[in-house]
Structures are given as structure tokens and as C-alpha cells.
XYZ file of C-alpha atoms in Angstrom:
105
model
C 116.200 -13.637 267.742
C 119.417 -12.263 268.725
C 120.989 -12.454 272.127
C 123.396 -9.831 273.655
C 125.274 -9.569 277.009
C 123.957 -7.571 279.811
C 126.112 -4.626 280.429
C 126.178 -5.013 284.119
C 125.944 -8.701 284.860
C 127.313 -10.059 281.526
C 124.432 -12.799 281.344
C 122.978 -13.302 277.849
C 119.588 -11.672 277.351
C 117.317 -10.980 274.386
C 118.499 -8.264 272.024
C 115.151 -6.350 272.320
C 114.935 -6.520 276.073
C 115.404 -3.181 277.677
C 115.957 -4.544 281.163
C 117.845 -7.349 282.216
C 115.781 -10.212 283.877
C 118.517 -11.198 286.123
C 119.995 -8.101 287.721
C 117.121 -5.721 286.751
C 119.211 -2.968 285.552
C 118.054 -0.846 282.342
C 120.147 -1.478 279.581
C 121.778 1.400 277.525
C 120.258 2.165 274.351
C 122.807 1.616 271.503
C 122.574 3.943 268.549
C 122.300 2.297 265.241
C 125.225 3.472 263.283
C 125.117 3.185 259.437
C 128.420 2.780 257.783
C 128.167 3.780 254.166
C 131.398 3.370 252.206
C 129.757 5.050 249.287
C 128.686 8.125 251.011
C 132.215 9.171 251.981
C 134.902 9.377 249.515
C 137.722 8.776 251.759
C 138.130 5.209 250.805
C 137.998 5.964 246.992
C 140.696 8.683 247.621
C 142.980 6.396 249.245
C 142.477 3.791 246.645
C 143.010 6.555 243.779
C 146.258 7.673 245.458
C 147.459 4.024 245.975
C 146.938 3.436 242.201
C 148.736 6.438 241.197
C 151.542 5.438 243.262
C 151.625 1.928 241.975
C 151.744 3.513 238.324
C 154.448 5.613 239.211
C 156.704 2.669 240.546
C 155.796 0.636 237.862
C 156.809 3.305 235.232
C 160.076 3.776 237.196
C 161.164 0.246 236.879
C 159.681 -0.471 233.515
C 161.283 2.506 231.914
C 164.861 1.665 233.139
C 165.506 4.442 235.417
C 166.617 2.154 238.200
C 169.917 1.176 236.841
C 171.408 -0.518 240.121
C 167.863 -2.420 240.597
C 167.359 -3.441 236.881
C 164.899 -5.629 236.490
C 166.019 -9.199 235.068
C 163.109 -9.838 232.710
C 162.132 -7.660 229.717
C 159.330 -5.620 229.742
C 157.246 -4.457 226.709
C 157.060 -1.215 225.796
C 153.362 -1.182 225.654
C 153.656 -1.198 229.651
C 155.695 2.034 229.985
C 153.746 3.702 226.954
C 150.109 2.834 227.586
C 149.546 0.580 230.748
C 151.172 2.593 233.461
C 149.730 6.189 232.219
C 146.339 4.594 232.104
C 146.875 3.092 235.530
C 147.861 6.706 236.612
C 144.701 8.302 235.104
C 142.312 5.764 236.699
C 143.952 6.429 239.843
C 143.605 10.054 239.213
C 139.973 9.696 238.257
C 139.117 7.687 241.155
C 140.697 10.310 243.461
C 138.689 13.025 242.061
C 135.628 10.948 242.136
C 136.320 10.493 246.136
C 136.924 14.343 246.406
C 133.529 14.877 244.621
C 131.854 12.465 247.093
C 133.316 14.113 250.175
C 132.159 17.547 249.081
C 128.789 16.359 248.503
C 128.548 14.967 252.025
């Protein structure tokens, strides 16, 4: 059985008790909130936008557009040609999926 604190005297009481046995005050009813990350698409939208931003940053540095901040290691052309656009499109798909979820709810 779970225990909780009385809202008035602070002593531990049972989770199912409606009235505190110590101070005799009625306990306020707490509404049960169900948080569902799948029903709201906000998390998927943010994650998709983050993936798209990450793909843009990777492409910017890997393609050699940052001349003063050149990366000291050689990056294969597969990263620029295939992997960063794939990451961008994956983020775009995740963002669209989040928008669809948000429109449904």
C-alpha cells in the first residue's frame, strides 16, 4: 500500500484514506493525469527538428563550407552525399509524423 503526506498536518497516511486520522481534515482529491507521449506530437516535432538541424550542421562542416573552422580529419564523401541528407529526410518525416499526431488530438 502506498503512503502519502497529509496536506494539512504533514503526517504520513494511507494513499486510499480520504480523511486524516490525526487532524481529521478531509484530503483533497487529486485528479489522475495520464501523460501520454505518443498522443501529443510535440515531442516528435522537436526531435525531428533537432535531427534536421543536426543534419544541416554535419553537412556544413563535412562539405567544407566552414573554411576558417576546417575539420582536421578527412570525411568520406558518403557522409555528404548520402548520410546527412538521409538524416535530414528522417527528421523531416518525424516532424511530419508529429504534426499529424498533433492534428489528430
